[in-house]
Coordinates of C-alpha atoms and ligand atoms in Angstrom, one line a residue:
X1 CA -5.6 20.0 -9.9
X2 CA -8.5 19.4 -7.7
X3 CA -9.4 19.8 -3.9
X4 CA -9.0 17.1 -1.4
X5 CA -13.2 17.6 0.2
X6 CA -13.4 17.3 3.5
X7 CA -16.9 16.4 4.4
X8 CA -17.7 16.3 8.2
X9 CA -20.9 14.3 7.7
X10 CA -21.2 12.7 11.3
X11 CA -19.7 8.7 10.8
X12 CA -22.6 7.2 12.7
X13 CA -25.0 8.5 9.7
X14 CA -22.7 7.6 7.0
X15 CA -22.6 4.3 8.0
X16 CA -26.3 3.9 8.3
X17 CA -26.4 5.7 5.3
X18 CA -23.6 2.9 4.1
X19 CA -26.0 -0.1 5.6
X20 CA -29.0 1.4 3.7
X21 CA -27.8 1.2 0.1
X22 CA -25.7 -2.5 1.0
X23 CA -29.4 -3.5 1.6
X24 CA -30.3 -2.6 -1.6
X25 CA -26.9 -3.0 -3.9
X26 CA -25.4 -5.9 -2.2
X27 CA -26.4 -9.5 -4.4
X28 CA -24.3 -12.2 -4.1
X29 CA -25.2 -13.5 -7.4
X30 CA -23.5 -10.9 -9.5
X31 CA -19.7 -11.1 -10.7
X32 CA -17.7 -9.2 -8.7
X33 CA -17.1 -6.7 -12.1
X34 CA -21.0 -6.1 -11.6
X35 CA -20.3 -5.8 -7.9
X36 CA -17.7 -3.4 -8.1
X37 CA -18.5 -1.9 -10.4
X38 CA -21.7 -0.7 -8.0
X39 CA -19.6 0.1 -5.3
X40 CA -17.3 2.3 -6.7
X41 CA -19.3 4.2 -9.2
X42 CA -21.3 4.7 -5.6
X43 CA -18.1 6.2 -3.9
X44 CA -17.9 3.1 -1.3
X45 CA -14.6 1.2 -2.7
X46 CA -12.7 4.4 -1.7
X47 CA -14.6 6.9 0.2
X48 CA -11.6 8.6 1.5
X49 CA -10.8 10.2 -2.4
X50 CA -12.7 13.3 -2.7
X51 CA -16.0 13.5 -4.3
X52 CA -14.8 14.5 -8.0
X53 CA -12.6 11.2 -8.0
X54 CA -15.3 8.5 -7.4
X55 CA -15.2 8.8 -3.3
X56 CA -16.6 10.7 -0.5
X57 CA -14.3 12.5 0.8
X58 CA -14.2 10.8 4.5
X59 CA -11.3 11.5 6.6
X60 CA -8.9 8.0 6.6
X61 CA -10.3 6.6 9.7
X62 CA -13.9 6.7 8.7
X63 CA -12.7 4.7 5.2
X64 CA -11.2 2.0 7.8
X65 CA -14.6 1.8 9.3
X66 CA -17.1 1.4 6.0
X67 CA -14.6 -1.4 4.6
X68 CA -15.2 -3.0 7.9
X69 CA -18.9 -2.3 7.7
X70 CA -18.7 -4.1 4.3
X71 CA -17.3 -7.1 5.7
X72 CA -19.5 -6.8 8.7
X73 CA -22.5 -6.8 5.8
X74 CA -21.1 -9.8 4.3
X75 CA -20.6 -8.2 1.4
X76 CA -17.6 -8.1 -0.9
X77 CA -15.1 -5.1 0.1
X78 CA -13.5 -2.8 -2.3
X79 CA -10.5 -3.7 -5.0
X80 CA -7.4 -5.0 -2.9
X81 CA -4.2 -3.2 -4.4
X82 CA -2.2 -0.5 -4.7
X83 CA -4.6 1.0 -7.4
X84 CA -6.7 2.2 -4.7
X85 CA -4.3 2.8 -2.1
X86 CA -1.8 4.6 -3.6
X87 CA -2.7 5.7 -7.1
X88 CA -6.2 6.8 -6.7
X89 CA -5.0 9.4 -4.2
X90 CA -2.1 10.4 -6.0
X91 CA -4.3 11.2 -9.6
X92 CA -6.9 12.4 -7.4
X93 CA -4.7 15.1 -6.2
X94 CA -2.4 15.6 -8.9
X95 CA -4.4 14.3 -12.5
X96 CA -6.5 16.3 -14.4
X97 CA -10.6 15.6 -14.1
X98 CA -9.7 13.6 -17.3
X99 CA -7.2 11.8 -16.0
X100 CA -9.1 10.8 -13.0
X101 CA -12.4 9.6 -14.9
X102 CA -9.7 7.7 -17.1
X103 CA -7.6 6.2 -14.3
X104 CA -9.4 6.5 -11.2
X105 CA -12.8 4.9 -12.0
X106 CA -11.3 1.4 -13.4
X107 CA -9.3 1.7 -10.1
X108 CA -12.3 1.5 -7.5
X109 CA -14.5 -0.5 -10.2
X110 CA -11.5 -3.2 -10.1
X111 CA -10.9 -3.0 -13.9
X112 CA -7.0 -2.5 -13.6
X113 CA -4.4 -3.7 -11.1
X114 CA -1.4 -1.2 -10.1
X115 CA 2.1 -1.5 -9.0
X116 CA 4.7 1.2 -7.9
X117 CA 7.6 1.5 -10.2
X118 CA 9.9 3.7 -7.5
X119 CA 12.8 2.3 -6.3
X120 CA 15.8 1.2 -8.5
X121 CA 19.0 -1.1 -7.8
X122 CA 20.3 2.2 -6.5
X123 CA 17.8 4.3 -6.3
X124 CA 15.8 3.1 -2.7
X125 CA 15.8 5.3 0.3
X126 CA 18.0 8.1 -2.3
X127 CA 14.5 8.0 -4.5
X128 CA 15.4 11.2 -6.3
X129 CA 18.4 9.5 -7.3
X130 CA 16.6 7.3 -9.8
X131 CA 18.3 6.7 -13.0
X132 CA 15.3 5.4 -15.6
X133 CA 15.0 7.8 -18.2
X134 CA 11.9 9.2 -20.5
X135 CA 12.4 10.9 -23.0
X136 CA 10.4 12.7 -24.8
X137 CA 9.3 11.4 -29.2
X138 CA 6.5 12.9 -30.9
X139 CA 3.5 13.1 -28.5
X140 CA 4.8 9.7 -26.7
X141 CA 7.9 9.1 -24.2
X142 CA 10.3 6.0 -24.7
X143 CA 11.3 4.6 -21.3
X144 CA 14.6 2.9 -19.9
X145 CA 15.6 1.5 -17.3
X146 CA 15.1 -1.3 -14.2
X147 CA 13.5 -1.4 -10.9
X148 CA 13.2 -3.7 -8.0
X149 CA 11.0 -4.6 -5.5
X150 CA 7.9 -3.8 -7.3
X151 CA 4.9 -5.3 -5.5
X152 CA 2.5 -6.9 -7.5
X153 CA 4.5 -6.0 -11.0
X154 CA 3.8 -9.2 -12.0
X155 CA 0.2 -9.2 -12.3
X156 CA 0.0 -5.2 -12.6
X157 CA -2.0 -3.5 -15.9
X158 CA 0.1 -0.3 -15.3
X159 CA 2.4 1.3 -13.0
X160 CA 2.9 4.3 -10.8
X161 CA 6.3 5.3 -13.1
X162 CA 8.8 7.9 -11.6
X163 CA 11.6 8.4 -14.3
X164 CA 14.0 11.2 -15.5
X165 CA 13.0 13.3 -17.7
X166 CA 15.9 16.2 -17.3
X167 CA 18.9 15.4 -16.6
X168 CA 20.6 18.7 -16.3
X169 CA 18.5 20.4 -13.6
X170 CA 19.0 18.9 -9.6
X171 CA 17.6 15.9 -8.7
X172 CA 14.6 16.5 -7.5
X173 CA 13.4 19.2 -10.0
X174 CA 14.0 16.6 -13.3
X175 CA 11.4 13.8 -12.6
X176 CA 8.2 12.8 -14.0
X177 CA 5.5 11.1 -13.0
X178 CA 3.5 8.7 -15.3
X179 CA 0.7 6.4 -15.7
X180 CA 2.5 3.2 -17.6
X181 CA 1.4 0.2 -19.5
X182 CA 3.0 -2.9 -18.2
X183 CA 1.3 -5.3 -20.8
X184 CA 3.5 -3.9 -23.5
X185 CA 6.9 -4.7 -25.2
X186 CA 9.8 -3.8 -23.5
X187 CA 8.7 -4.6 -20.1
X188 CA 10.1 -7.5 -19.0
X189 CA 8.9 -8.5 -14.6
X190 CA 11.1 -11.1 -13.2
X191 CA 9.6 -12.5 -9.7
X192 CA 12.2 -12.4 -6.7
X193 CA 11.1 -14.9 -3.9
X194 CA 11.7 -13.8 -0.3
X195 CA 12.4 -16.5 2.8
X196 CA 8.7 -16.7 3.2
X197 CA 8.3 -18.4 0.2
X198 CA 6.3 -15.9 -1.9
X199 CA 7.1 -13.9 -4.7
X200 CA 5.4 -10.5 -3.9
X201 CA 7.7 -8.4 -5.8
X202 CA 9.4 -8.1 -8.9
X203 CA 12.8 -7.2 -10.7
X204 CA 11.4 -4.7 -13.7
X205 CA 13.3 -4.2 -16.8
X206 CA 12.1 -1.7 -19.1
X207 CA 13.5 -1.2 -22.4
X208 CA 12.4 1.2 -25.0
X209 CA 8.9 0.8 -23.7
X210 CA 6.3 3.6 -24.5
X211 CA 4.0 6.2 -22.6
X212 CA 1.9 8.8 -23.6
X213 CA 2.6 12.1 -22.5
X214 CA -1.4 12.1 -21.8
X215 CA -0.3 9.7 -18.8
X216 CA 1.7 11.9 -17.3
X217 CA 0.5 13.2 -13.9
X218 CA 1.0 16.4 -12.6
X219 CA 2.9 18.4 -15.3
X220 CA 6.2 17.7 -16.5
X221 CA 9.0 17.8 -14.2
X222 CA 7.1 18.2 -11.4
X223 CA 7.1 14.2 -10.4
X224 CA 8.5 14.6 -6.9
X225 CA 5.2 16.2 -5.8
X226 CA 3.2 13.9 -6.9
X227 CA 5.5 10.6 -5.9
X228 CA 5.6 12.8 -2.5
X229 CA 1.7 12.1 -2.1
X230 CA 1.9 8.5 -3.3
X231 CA 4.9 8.0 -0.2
X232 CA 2.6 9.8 1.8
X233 CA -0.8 7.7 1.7
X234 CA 1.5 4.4 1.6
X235 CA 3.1 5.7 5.0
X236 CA -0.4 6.7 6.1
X237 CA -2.0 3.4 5.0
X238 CA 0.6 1.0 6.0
X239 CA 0.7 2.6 9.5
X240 CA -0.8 1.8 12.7
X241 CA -4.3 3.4 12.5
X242 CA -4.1 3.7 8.9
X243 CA -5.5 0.2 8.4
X244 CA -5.0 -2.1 5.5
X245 CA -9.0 -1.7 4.6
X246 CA -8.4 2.0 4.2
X247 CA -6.8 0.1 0.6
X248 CA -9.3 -2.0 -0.3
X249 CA -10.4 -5.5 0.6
X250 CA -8.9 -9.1 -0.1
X251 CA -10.2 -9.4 -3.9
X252 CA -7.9 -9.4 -7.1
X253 CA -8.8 -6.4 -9.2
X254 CA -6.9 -6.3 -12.8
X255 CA -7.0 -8.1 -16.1
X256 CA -4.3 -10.6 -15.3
X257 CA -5.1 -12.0 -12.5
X258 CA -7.9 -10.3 -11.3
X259 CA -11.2 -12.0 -10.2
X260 CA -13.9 -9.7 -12.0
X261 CA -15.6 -12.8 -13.1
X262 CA -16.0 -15.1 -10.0
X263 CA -19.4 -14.7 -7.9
X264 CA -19.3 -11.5 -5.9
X265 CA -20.8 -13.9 -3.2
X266 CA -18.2 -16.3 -3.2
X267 CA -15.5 -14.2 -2.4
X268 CA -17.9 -12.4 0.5
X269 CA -18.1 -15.3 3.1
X270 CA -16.9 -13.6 6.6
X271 CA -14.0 -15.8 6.6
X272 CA -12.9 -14.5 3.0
X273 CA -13.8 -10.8 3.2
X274 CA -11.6 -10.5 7.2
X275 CA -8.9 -13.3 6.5
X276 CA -5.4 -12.5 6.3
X277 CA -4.4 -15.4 4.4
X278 CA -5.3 -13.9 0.6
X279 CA -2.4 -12.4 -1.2
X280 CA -2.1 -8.5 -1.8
X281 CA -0.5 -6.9 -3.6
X282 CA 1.9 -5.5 -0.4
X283 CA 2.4 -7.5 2.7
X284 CA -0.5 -9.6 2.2
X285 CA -1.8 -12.5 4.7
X286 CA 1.6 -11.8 7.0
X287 CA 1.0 -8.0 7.4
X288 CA -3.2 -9.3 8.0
X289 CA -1.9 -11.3 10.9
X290 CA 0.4 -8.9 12.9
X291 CA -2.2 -6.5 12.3
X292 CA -4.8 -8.8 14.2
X293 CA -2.0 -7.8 17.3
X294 CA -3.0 -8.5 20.7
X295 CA -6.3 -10.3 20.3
X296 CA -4.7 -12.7 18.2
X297 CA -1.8 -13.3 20.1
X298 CA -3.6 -13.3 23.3
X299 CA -5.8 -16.4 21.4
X300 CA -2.3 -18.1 20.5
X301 CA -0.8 -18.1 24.2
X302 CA -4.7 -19.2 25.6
X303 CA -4.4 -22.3 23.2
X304 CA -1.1 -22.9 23.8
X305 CA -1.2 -22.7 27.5
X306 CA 1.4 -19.8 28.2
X307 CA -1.0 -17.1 29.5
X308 CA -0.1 -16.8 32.4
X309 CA 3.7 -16.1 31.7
X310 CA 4.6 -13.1 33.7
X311 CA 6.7 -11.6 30.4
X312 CA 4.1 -12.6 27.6
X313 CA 1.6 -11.0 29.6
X314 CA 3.4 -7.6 29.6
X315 CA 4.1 -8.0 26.2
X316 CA 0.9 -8.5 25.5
X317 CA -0.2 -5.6 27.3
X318 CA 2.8 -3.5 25.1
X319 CA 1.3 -4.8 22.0
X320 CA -2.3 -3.8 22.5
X321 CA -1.4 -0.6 23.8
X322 CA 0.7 0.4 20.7
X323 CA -2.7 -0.7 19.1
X324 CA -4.9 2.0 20.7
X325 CA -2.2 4.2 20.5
X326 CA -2.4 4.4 17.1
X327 CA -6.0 3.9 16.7
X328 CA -6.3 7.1 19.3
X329 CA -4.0 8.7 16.3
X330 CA -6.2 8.2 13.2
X331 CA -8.4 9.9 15.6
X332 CA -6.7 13.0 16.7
X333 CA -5.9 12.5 13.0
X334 CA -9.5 13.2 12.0
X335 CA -10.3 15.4 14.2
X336 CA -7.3 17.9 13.5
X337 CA -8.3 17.5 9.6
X338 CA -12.8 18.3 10.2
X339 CA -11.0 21.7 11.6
X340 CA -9.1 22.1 8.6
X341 CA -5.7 21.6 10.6
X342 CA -3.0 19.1 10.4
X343 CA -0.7 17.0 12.6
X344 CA 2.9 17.2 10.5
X345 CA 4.7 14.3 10.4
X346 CA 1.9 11.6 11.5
X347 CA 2.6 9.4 8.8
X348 CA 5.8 9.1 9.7
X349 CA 5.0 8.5 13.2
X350 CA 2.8 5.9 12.3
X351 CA 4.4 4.1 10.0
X352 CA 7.1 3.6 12.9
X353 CA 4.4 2.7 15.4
X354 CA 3.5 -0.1 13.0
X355 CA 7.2 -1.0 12.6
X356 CA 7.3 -1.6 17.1
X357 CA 4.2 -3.6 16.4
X358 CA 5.5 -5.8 13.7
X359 CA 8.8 -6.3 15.5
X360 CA 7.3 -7.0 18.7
X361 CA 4.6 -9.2 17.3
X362 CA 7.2 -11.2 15.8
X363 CA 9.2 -12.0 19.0
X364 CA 5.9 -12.7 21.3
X365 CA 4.5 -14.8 18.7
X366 CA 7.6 -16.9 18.4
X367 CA 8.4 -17.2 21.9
X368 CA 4.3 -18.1 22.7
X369 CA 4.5 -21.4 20.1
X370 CA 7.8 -22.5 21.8
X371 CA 9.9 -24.8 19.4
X372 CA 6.6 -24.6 17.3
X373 CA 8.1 -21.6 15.9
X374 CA 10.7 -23.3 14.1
X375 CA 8.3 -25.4 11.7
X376 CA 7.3 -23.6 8.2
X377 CA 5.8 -24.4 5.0
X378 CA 6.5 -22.7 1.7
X379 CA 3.5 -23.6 -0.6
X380 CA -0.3 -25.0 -0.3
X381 CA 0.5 -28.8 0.0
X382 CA 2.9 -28.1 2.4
X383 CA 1.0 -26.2 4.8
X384 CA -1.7 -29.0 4.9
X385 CA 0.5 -31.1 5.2
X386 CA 2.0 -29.2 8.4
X387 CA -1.5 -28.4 9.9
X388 CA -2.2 -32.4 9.5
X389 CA 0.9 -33.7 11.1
X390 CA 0.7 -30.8 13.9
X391 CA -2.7 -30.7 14.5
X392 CA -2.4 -27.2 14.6
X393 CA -4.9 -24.8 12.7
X394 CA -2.0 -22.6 12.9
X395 CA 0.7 -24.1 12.6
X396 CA 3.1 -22.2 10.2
X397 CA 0.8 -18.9 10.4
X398 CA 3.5 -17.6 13.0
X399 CA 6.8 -18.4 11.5
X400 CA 5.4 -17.0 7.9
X401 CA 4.3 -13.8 10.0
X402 CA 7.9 -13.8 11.4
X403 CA 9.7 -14.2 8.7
X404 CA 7.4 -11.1 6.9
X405 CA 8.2 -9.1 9.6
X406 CA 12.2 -7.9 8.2
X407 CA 9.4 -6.3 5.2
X408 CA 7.5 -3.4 6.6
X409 CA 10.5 -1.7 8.6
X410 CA 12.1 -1.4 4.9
X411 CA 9.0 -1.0 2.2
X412 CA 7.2 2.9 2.2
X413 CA 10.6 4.3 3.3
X414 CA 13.3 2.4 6.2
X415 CA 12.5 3.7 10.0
X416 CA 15.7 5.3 9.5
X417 CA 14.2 7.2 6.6
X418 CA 11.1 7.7 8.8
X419 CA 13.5 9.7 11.6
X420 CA 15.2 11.8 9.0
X421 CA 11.7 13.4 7.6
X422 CA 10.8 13.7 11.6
X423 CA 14.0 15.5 12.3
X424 CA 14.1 17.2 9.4
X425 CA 10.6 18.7 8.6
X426 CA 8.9 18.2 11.5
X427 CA 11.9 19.3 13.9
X428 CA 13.4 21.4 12.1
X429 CA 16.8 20.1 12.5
X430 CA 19.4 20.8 10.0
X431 CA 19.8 18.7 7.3
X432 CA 22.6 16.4 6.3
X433 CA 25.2 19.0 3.9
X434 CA 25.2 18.1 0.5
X435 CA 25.1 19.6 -3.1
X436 CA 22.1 17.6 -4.3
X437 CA 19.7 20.2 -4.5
X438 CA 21.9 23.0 -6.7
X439 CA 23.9 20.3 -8.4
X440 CA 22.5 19.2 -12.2
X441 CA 21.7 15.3 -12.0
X442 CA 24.1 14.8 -14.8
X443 CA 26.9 16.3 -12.9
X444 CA 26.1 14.3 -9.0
X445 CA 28.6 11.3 -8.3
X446 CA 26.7 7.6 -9.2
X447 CA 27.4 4.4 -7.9
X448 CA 26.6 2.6 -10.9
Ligands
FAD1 C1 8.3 -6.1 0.9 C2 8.7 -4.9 0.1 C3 7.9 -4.4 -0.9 C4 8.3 -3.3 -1.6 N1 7.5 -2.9 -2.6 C5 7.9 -1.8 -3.4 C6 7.1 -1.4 -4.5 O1 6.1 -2.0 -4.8 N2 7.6 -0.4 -5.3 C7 8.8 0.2 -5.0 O2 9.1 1.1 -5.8 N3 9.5 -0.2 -4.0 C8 9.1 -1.2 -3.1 N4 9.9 -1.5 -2.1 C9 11.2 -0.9 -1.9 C10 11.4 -0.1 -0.7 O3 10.7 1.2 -0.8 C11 12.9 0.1 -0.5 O4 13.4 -1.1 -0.2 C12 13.3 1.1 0.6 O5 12.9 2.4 0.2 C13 14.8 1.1 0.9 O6 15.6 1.2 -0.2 P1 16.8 0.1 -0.5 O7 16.2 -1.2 -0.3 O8 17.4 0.5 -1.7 O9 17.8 0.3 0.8 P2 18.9 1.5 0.9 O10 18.3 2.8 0.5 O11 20.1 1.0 0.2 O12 19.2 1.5 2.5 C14 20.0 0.5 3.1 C15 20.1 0.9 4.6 O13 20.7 2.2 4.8 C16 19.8 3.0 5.5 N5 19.9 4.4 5.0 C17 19.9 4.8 3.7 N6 19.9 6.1 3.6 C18 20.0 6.6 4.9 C19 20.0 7.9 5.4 N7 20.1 9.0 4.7 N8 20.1 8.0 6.8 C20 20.1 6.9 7.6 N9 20.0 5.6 7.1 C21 20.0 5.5 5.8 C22 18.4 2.4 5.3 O14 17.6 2.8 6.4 C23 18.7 0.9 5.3 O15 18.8 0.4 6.6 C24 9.5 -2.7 -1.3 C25 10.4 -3.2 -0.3 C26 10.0 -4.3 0.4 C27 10.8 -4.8 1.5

């Protein structure tokens, strides 16, 4: 176990401090494996992970603003992934100092890519109702099982793995938490393509496939906890305020698809390193767009004459407010963490803030392109093909941000989910009755 550092190093030096060494580390010329492998070793890919775990330990909002430095720079920003935005924390808090130099330094260096392997066919907003199994041979654990939805599974070098490892004791009490190889037998990843066209996540079949109980992370049994923190910085991250940079940049990290060998500097051009239209391994370019909010939709009904509409403009108005609203919240945020205090439930909040924003963003940007709207491409060819017959730079850029927007409301926990942990542990209101926390797993009703 380690300590989460809270350093309260004013932001204005850090970032000269930041400025300083990209002056004399950034160079184009390199591969971005050199590049990386620089920045992170040097605790900028992920200054918000403590000091023992290859960051700086900067409160979230400061991380937001030294990615944005970076791109400011023109340098390359950190790995893009859920490596550094979900795993990193959760070893960093949970792993052993072995397991983070193992892990954790080929996360922020870019050497490995990461998916989540959480949620199950029936195993989703339940979580602790998951049904893939480790058990335990020799000094090694044979897994079975499936999940679904898992982001970036495809082009993944291990995965965030929550499986059962007792059966007999409640729920909660009998998971496990594990570090797992995907490039092995037994792991089959089938892509599932939404209505946008993409294949971002993955059915995953698992079947007799291995881990060693080295990769286990945080003790046996005690993988709620440690899935608890991985929830908690994807609510945090995916949030309003939390920022998408607080998880790295828009460059592949990994060894299948990963781009350690292209030049660092061709992946750094201003309109590569701030774009939304690169894939990560979440919400990608969709998720960039919404999250350009009001500015970007205040651009869209300028161009497309419609700024003067009585309604857009009070939308737009609504929209950049729930902006600053939860920009003003990673603030409070910080501040309440430099005084060694907390602000319960602020994930959750924000994660629903970001929910408004994607729904509303949705709505104003279809009704500001008119019948516009209705036109979409699914692949490369087709969206030059659109922008040439349109003559529209942005022609499809809404309608795939649109179509996106059914995702965040569901992935990092529903808003439903969202108002139960509000009400809950926040409020303090009672709790749903049930037997799920006295009664064995083996013994508790399944739907499949
Ligand atoms: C784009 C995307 C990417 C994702 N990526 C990943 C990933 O990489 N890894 C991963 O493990 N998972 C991932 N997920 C899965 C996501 O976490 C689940 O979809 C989510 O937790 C909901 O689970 P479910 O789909 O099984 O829905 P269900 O749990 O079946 O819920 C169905 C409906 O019932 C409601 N509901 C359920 N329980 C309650 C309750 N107690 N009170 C009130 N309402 C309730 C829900 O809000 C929802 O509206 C992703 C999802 C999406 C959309």
């Amino acid at each position: 176990m380690t300590d989460t550092a809270t350093e309260t190093t004013g932001t204005d030096e850090l970032l000269s401090e930041l400025r300083a060494w990209l002056q004399q580390n950034w160079d184009p010329d390199v591969t971005v494996a050199q590049w990386w492998e620089r920045l992170g070793l040097a605790g900028w890919a992920a200054p918000g992970l403590p000091t023992n775990a290859y960051g700086k330990g900067m409160a979230r909002s400061d991380a937001v603003l030294v990615q944005q430095e970076i791109a400011k720079f023109g340098a390359l920003g950190a790995p893009a992934g859920l490596g550094l935005l979900l795993a990193a924390p959760t070893i960093a808090a949970h792993g052993t100092q072995e397991q983070i130099d193992h892990y954790v330094r080929d996360i922020v260096t870019g050497r490995k890519a990461w998916c989540q392997l959480f949620s199950e066919p029936q195993a989703g907003s339940d979580l602790a109702g998951l049904q893939t199994r480790a058990v335990k041979d020799g000094d090694e654990w044979v897994v079975d099982g499936q999940k679904v939805w898992t982001s970036g599974g495809q082009y993944a070098d291990l995965g965030m793995l929550l499986a059962r490892t007792d059966p007999d004791v409640p729920k909660h009490q009998g998971i496990s938490y594990f570090a797992f190889e995907m490039l092995q037998d037994g792991v089959d990843v089938r892509p599932l393509k939404e209505m946008t066209g993409h294949a971002l996540f993955n059915e995953v079949f698992i079947t007799d496939a291995r881990v060693a109980d080295s990769a286990l992370i945080g003790g046996l049994n005690n993988g709620w906890a440690a899935a608890n923190t991985t929830l908690m910085n994807e609510r945090a991250g995916l949030g309003s305020g939390g920022g998408n940079a607080a998880g790295g940049g828009a460059a592949q990290p990994g060894t299948v698809m990963g781009f350690l060998g292209r030049r660092a500097g061709d992946l750094a051009a201003p309109a590569a390193s701030t774009r939304g239209d690169q894939k990560s391994q979440q919400p990608g370019g969709a998720l960039g767009a919404m999250r350009g909010g009001a500015g970007l939709l205040i651009g869209l009904a300028r161009a497309r004459g419609v700024n003067t509409d009585a309604g857009i403009r009070q939308d737009l108005a609504r929209l950049y407010t729930l902006g600053e609203l939860g920009r003003y919240n990673g603030l409070r945020m910080k501040a309440v963490k430099e005084q060694g205090g907390d602000i319960p439930g602020m994930p959750n909040v924000s994660k629903l803030s970001m929910s408004q924003i994607v729904r509303l963003s949705r709505d104003l940007g279809l009704r500001i392109s008119g019948p516009a709207g209705m036109l979409h491409a699914y692949d490369v060819d087709g969206k030059a093909a659109l922008r040439e017959a349109t003559g529209d730079p942005l022609a499809g850029g809404v309608t795939e941000m649109a179509l996106f927007a059914q995702a965040p409301p569901i992935y990092g926990g529903t808003d439903q989910v969202q108002r139960n942990i509000i009400g809950e542990r926040v409020l303090g209101l009672p709790k749903e009755p049930n037997n799920d926390r006295v009664t064995p797993f083996s013994q508790l009703p399944k739907n499949a």
